[in-house]
Backbone as a ProteinNet text record, in pm:
[ID]
protein_1_A
[PRIMARY]
MNQSTLTTTALTVLRVVAGFLFAAHGWQKFNEFTIAGTQAAFSKMGVPAAEAVAPVIATLELVGGVALILGVLTRVFSALLALNMLGAFFLVHAPAGVFATNGGFELVLLLAAAGLAVALTGAGRLSVDRALFGRPGSKLSVLA
[TERTIARY]
84.5	0	88.3	45.5	122.4	75.4	148.7	119.3	-21.4	-65.7	-199.1	-307.2	-291.1	-387.5	-385	-267.7	-257	-319.1	-294.6	-351.2	-503.1	-554.9	-700.3	-759.9	-697	-746.2	-741.6	-630.4	-615.3	-718	-735.3	-830.7	-973.4	-1004.9	-1139.7	-1164.9	-1068.2	-1082.9	-1102.5	-1019.7	-1030.6	-1166.3	-1209.5	-1336.7	-1455.5	-1455.9	-1568.4	-1573.2	-1460.2	-1458.1	-1495.6	-1437.6	-1473.2	-1621.5	-1669.6	-1811.3	-1901.1	-1863.4	-1941.1	-1946.8	-1831.8	-1829.1	-1909.9	-1898.7	-1979.5	-2128.5	-2166.1	-2307.3	-2359	-2278	-2318.9	-2344.2	-2257.6	-2276	-2398.3	-2423.1	-2544.8	-2669.5	-2667.5	-2779.3	-2804.4	-2697.7	-2707.7	-2774.9	-2740.7	-2800.4	-2950.1	-2993.3	-3136.1	-3210.4	-3153.1	-3227.6	-3200.3	-3079.1	-3049.4	-3063.8	-2998.3	-3001.7	-3126.8	-3181.4	-3287.9	-3234.6	-3300.5	-3256	-3271.1	-3380.6	-3398.8	-3287.1	-3250.5	-3141.9	-3008.2	-2987.2	-2862.9	-2857.5	-2971	-2974.8	-2939.9	-2996.2	-2968.1	-2820.5	-2766.8	-2625.3	-2534.7	-2565.5	-2485.7	-2491.1	-2609.8	-2622.1	-2534.3	-2539.9	-2460.8	-2310.6	-2271	-2129.5	-2085	-2178.8	-2144.2	-2140.8	-2202	-2207.1	-2302.6	-2257.2	-2345.3	-2463.5	-2580.1	-2701.6	-2734.1	-2722.9	-2739.8	-2873.2	-2978.2	-3111.3	-3109.1	-3040.4	-3032.8	-2921.9	-2812.1	-2693.6	-2712.6	-2777.7	-2789	-2852.6	-2968.7	-3024.8	-2939.2	-2872.3	-2784.9	-2666.7	-2604.4	-2489.3	-2531.3	-2644.4	-2692.7	-2717.2	-2778.5	-2806.1	-2677.3	-2585.8	-2457.1	-2383.6	-2378.7	-2305.6	-2371.2	-2502.5	-2571.5	-2563.6	-2606.5	-2607.3	-2464.6	-2378.4	-2239.7	-2166.5	-2194.8	-2132.9	-2172.6	-2301.1	-2347.9	-2286.9	-2278.5	-2217.3	-2071.2	-1998.4	-1858.9	-1850	-1936.2	-1934	-1950.7	-2045	-2072.6	-1975.5	-1913	-1825.6	-1904.6	-2005.3	-2091.5	-2062.7	-2028.5	-1991.3	-1892.8	-1797	-1705	-1622.5	-1569.3	-1485.7	-1566.9	-1688.8	-1775	-1810.1	-1862.4	-1903.4	-1784.6	-1673	-1559.9	-1503.1	-1504.4	-1459.4	-1553.9	-1684.2	-1781.9	-1769.2	-1748	-1732.8	-1603	-1496.6	-1371.4	-1392.4	-1462.6	-1492.9	-1579.6	-1675.2	-1759.4	-1672.7	-1577.8	-1491.9	-1397.3	-1351.5	-1266.8	-1347.9	-1475.2	-1562.9	-1577.1	-1599.7	-1611.1	-1480.1	-1368.9	-1237.6	-1223.6	-1244.1	-1219.9	-1328	-1453.3	-1562.2	-1579.6	-1545.1	-1580.7	-1461.7	-1386.4	-1294.9	-1152.5	-1101.1	-961.2	-927.5	-1012.9	-976.4	-965.6	-1026.3	-1026.2	-902	-813.9	-692.9	-713.2	-620.6	-616.7	-720.9	-735.8	-804.7	-956.5	-1023.8	-1169.9	-1235	-1169.3	-1227.1	-1247.8	-1173.4	-1187.1	-1261.7	-1327.9	-1395.6	-1300.9	-1182.6	-1078.4	-1101.1	-1000	-1014.9	-962	-917.2	-852.2	-939.5	-1067.2	-1155.3	-1187.4	-1222.1	-1259	-1139.2	-1020.3	-902	-873.4	-886.3	-865.7	-970.1	-1096.2	-1201.4	-1182.2	-1136.1	-1106.4	-995.2	-890.2	-779.5	-825.7	-910	-962.8	-1047.1	-1132.6	-1214.1	-1128.4	-1027.2	-938.2	-861.9	-811.1	-736.9	-824.7	-948.1	-1037.8	-1079.5	-1098.6	-1130.7	-1017.9	-893.9	-778.9	-757.1	-783.5	-754.5	-873.2	-993.6	-1113.4	-1150.3	-1258.1	-1315.6	-1232.9	-1159.5	-1082.7	-1158.3	-1094.2	-1149.6	-1279.1	-1290.6	-1407.8	-1513.6	-1578	-1674	-1776.5	-1887.9	-1989.8	-1935.4	-1860.8	-1802.2	-1719.3	-1637.1	-1552	-1637.4	-1743.5	-1831.4	-1904.9	-1945	-2021.6	-1935.9	-1825.7	-1749.1	-1606.4	-1566.2	-1426.9	-1385.7	-1475	-1437.8	-1334.6	-1237.1	-1138.1	-1207.9	-1170.4	-1226.6	-1358	-1408.8	-1533.4	-1512.1	-1605.7	-1595.2	-1614.9	-1671.2	-1691.9	-1590.1	-1481.9	-1382.5	-1318	-1322.4	-1267	-1341.6	-1466.1	-1542.8	-1502	-1432.3	-1399.5	-1281
-118.6	0	124.1	225.2	348.8	438.8	547.3	635.9	693.8	729.3	785.7	686.6	561.6	458.3	433.4	430.7	412.2	529.5	650.2	768.6	767.1	734.6	725.8	621.1	507.1	400	441.9	498.9	540.8	647.2	745.2	852.8	799.4	709.2	651	570.2	490.3	411.4	504.5	606.9	701	769.3	817.7	888.9	799.7	677.6	586.7	537.6	502.1	453.4	565.5	683.6	796.4	830.1	829.3	856.1	755.5	629.3	524.6	548.3	580	601.5	724.3	832.2	950.7	919.3	852.9	819	727.9	633.4	542.7	620.2	716.8	795.9	886.3	941.2	1020.5	935.2	817.7	723.4	684.3	660.5	622.9	734.3	858.8	970.8	981.5	947.7	951.1	828.7	711	587.3	513.4	513.3	442	534.7	649.2	743.8	830.4	854.7	950.7	1092.5	1184.4	1324	1374.6	1339.8	1382.7	1328.2	1202.9	1144.3	1208.8	1241.5	1308.6	1449.1	1518.1	1651.1	1642.6	1545.1	1527.6	1493.8	1405.4	1368.5	1487.7	1563.7	1682.8	1782.8	1801	1892.8	1846	1717.1	1659.4	1674.2	1670.1	1683.6	1830.1	1922.4	2063.9	2127.2	2064.1	2121.2	2240.2	2357.9	2474.9	2456.2	2509.3	2506.1	2364.6	2268.8	2127	2097.7	2167.2	2144.2	2171.3	2276.7	2312.1	2236.8	2214.5	2155.2	2006.8	1932.7	1786.6	1747.2	1803.4	1762.9	1808.4	1922.1	1970.3	1875.1	1835.7	1745.4	1608.1	1556.8	1425.8	1429.4	1535.8	1549.3	1564.2	1647.7	1665.3	1532.8	1457	1330.9	1229.6	1221	1125.6	1166.8	1287.1	1334.7	1352.9	1412	1432.2	1301.3	1202.5	1071	1006.5	1011.4	956.3	1034.6	1166.6	1249.3	1210.9	1182.9	1140.1	1006.1	913.6	782.4	798.2	882.4	903.5	1000.6	1084.9	1187.4	1305.7	1350.6	1462.4	1581.9	1695.9	1815	1778.6	1700.4	1637.2	1736	1837	1933.3	2005.6	2043.6	2115.2	2026.1	1906.2	1818	1771.6	1739.6	1691.5	1802.8	1926.8	2038.6	2058.7	2052.3	2066.3	1952.2	1831.9	1717.1	1726.7	1777.5	1797.3	1900.2	2008.8	2108.6	2049.6	1967.3	1897.2	1815.4	1740.9	1657.4	1741	1854.1	1941.4	1998.9	2030.1	2074	1965.8	1842.2	1729.7	1711.1	1728.9	1716.2	1817.8	1945.7	2050.3	2057.9	2036.3	2051.3	1931	1811.1	1691.2	1598.9	1562.7	1449.6	1481.3	1600.3	1630.9	1608.5	1651.8	1632.7	1485.8	1395.5	1253.7	1179.1	1246.8	1180.3	1116.2	1032.7	976.6	867.9	775.3	650.6	659.8	607.9	612.2	535.7	433	355.9	442.2	552.4	646.3	772.2	768.3	887.5	981.5	931.7	1014.1	1046.9	1108.9	1173.5	1096.1	973.1	904.5	896.8	862.8	850.1	985.6	1083.9	1214.1	1282	1262.8	1321	1254.7	1123.4	1052	1092.9	1103.6	1145.8	1291	1377.6	1516.1	1520.1	1440	1434.6	1380	1277.4	1222.1	1326.7	1395.9	1500.8	1611	1653.8	1758.4	1711.1	1589	1535.3	1531.1	1487	1479	1619.5	1711.8	1849.9	1912.3	1881.1	1938.3	1875.5	1746.5	1677.4	1673.6	1684.6	1666.6	1519.6	1491.6	1357.2	1255.6	1300.7	1209.1	1166.8	1082.3	1041.1	962.3	877.2	790.7	857.3	961.3	1037.6	1105.2	1137.8	1215.7	1355.5	1414.3	1546.5	1549.6	1448.7	1443.4	1433.2	1352.7	1337.7	1467.9	1541.2	1663.4	1786.5	1798.2	1922.4	1908.8	1790.6	1765.5	1800.3	1859.7	1894.7	2008.3	2000.6	2108.7	2241.6	2345.2	2477.3	2502.5	2404.2	2422	2522.2	2616.5	2714.7	2651	2532.1	2461.9	2348.5	2350.5	2243.7	2234.3	2342.8	2337.7	2236.2	2204.8	2104.7	1962.5	1943.4	1808.7	1752.4
0	0	0	-75.2	-73.4	40.8	64.2	176.8	167.9	49	33.5	73.8	35.3	72.2	221.8	280.7	425.9	501.7	454.7	518	508.3	391.9	373.4	466.5	475.1	561.3	707.5	751.5	890.5	927.4	842.6	869.5	873.8	783.8	782.4	908.6	950.5	1073.5	1192.8	1205.2	1316.8	1317.3	1202.4	1191.3	1226	1173.6	1195.5	1340.8	1396.8	1535.4	1631.8	1614.2	1700.7	1684.1	1562	1537.1	1605	1597.9	1664.7	1815.2	1875.8	2020.7	2061.1	1984.8	2014.9	2001	1892.1	1870.2	1981.5	2023.9	2131.9	2261.1	2290.8	2412.7	2403	2286.8	2267.9	2280.9	2218.3	2227.5	2374	2445.9	2587	2668.7	2638.9	2711.7	2685.3	2565.1	2533.2	2585.8	2568.7	2589.4	2719.5	2766.2	2890.4	3010.2	3002.9	3114.7	3111.2	2994.8	2961.6	2977.4	2911.6	2920.5	3063.7	3128.8	3268.6	3357.2	3337.7	3414.8	3382.9	3256.4	3215.9	3274.9	3276.9	3338.1	3486.3	3553.8	3696.8	3719.4	3636.1	3649.9	3622.3	3518.6	3487.5	3602.9	3660.9	3775.9	3890.8	3919	4028.6	4003.8	3876	3839.5	3835.8	3850.7	3850.4	3712.6	3613.6	3479.1	3482.2	3439.7	3440.6	3344.5	3383.8	3301.5	3253.8	3343.7	3308.7	3242.4	3282	3222.7	3073	3031.9	2890.1	2817.3	2886.6	2824.9	2792.7	2879.8	2861.7	2727.7	2689.4	2559.7	2441.9	2456.3	2348.5	2330.3	2440.3	2433.7	2382.3	2430.6	2383.6	2233.2	2185.6	2041.5	1962.6	2011.5	1943.7	1932.7	2040.9	2037.3	1943.4	1945.4	1859	1712.3	1682.2	1542.9	1491.7	1574.1	1533.9	1512	1595.6	1578.5	1447.2	1415.4	1287.3	1170.9	1185.4	1080.5	1058.2	1166.3	1150.8	1079.6	1115.9	1051	899.9	860.4	717.2	651.6	732	677.2	623.4	698.9	659.4	750	689.7	766.6	877.2	839.5	933.3	1013.4	948.1	1021.1	1127.7	1094.8	1188.3	1307.3	1279	1388	1471.8	1409.4	1488.8	1576.7	1529.7	1613.2	1731.8	1706.8	1815.5	1916.5	1867.1	1956.9	2037.5	1977	2050.9	2162.6	2132.8	2235.9	2346.7	2308.5	2405.3	2501.2	2447.2	2531	2616	2564.1	2646.6	2762.5	2737.7	2846.4	2951.3	2907.3	3001.3	3078.2	3008.2	3072.4	3186	3153.9	3253	3360.1	3324.4	3420.9	3512.4	3463.4	3538.1	3565.7	3462.8	3474.4	3520.4	3495.9	3528.7	3676.1	3768.8	3910.3	3953.2	3876.3	3914.7	3866.3	3795.8	3747.7	3611.4	3572.8	3437.9	3414.5	3503.3	3472	3483.5	3380.6	3373	3487.7	3539.2	3650.1	3774.6	3782.4	3894	3852.5	3735.6	3683.9	3612.6	3578.6	3518.5	3372.6	3313.9	3184.2	3063.9	3080.2	2968.3	2844.3	2857.9	2741.7	2681.3	2764.6	2708.4	2641.2	2694.4	2631.1	2496.8	2492.2	2365.6	2261.9	2302.6	2209.6	2164.8	2255.5	2217.1	2112.2	2133.4	2037.9	1903.2	1904.9	1779.4	1707.3	1781.4	1720.6	1660.6	1732.4	1682.4	1558.6	1562.1	1447.3	1322.4	1336.6	1221.4	1176.5	1270.9	1233.7	1152.3	1188.7	1118.1	980.6	968.9	842.5	747.2	800.6	718.2	712.9	642.7	642.3	564.5	466	382.9	257.8	180.1	50.3	59.9	160.8	172.7	260.3	206.2	285.3	195	254.8	183.5	153.9	246.7	223.8	95.7	77.1	-42.5	-168.6	-163	-279.4	-310.4	-207.1	-228.9	-254.4	-181.2	-181.8	-234.7	-277	-311.6	-453.1	-531.3	-667.9	-668.8	-755.9	-765.2	-795.3	-723.5	-745.5	-673.1	-601.8	-528.1	-415.1	-399.7	-293.2	-155.6	-151.6	-26.2	-5.4	-81.2	-71.4	66.7	144	279.1	365.9	328.3	401.7	368.1	255.6	210.4	278.7
[MASK]
++++++++++++++++++++++++++++++++++++++++++++++++++++++++++++++++++++++++++++++++++++++++++++++++++++++++++++++++++++++++++++++++++++++++++++++++

């Protein structure tokens, strides 16, 4: 395999796996925890405006995760998801240390890094963004 093929494969794997994990967490907030339960948990964790923030975060994670899997508006969603994880890092997980078993930040930091990496690189060749916006000279090529 040449470098371009390896890069395309690596970026696609990162985008799809991160998207799956974000979508799973959003789905969990809607279906397992419920929005009311997520609001209560966010309040208990000290998240500001938890009543308003919980449904927004659940929707961002679910819709943004699916968008990453498909490669739709990838730079926008991955940047928003990275910011979401940085918020979780600073507001909730940093004081607990590294390890997730103690409520730590290992997962949120990794997801933030994945979101940032995909925001910086774009969706890659195997994406809806590339099919829609990847034509040479397209004014929206920055989305591809």
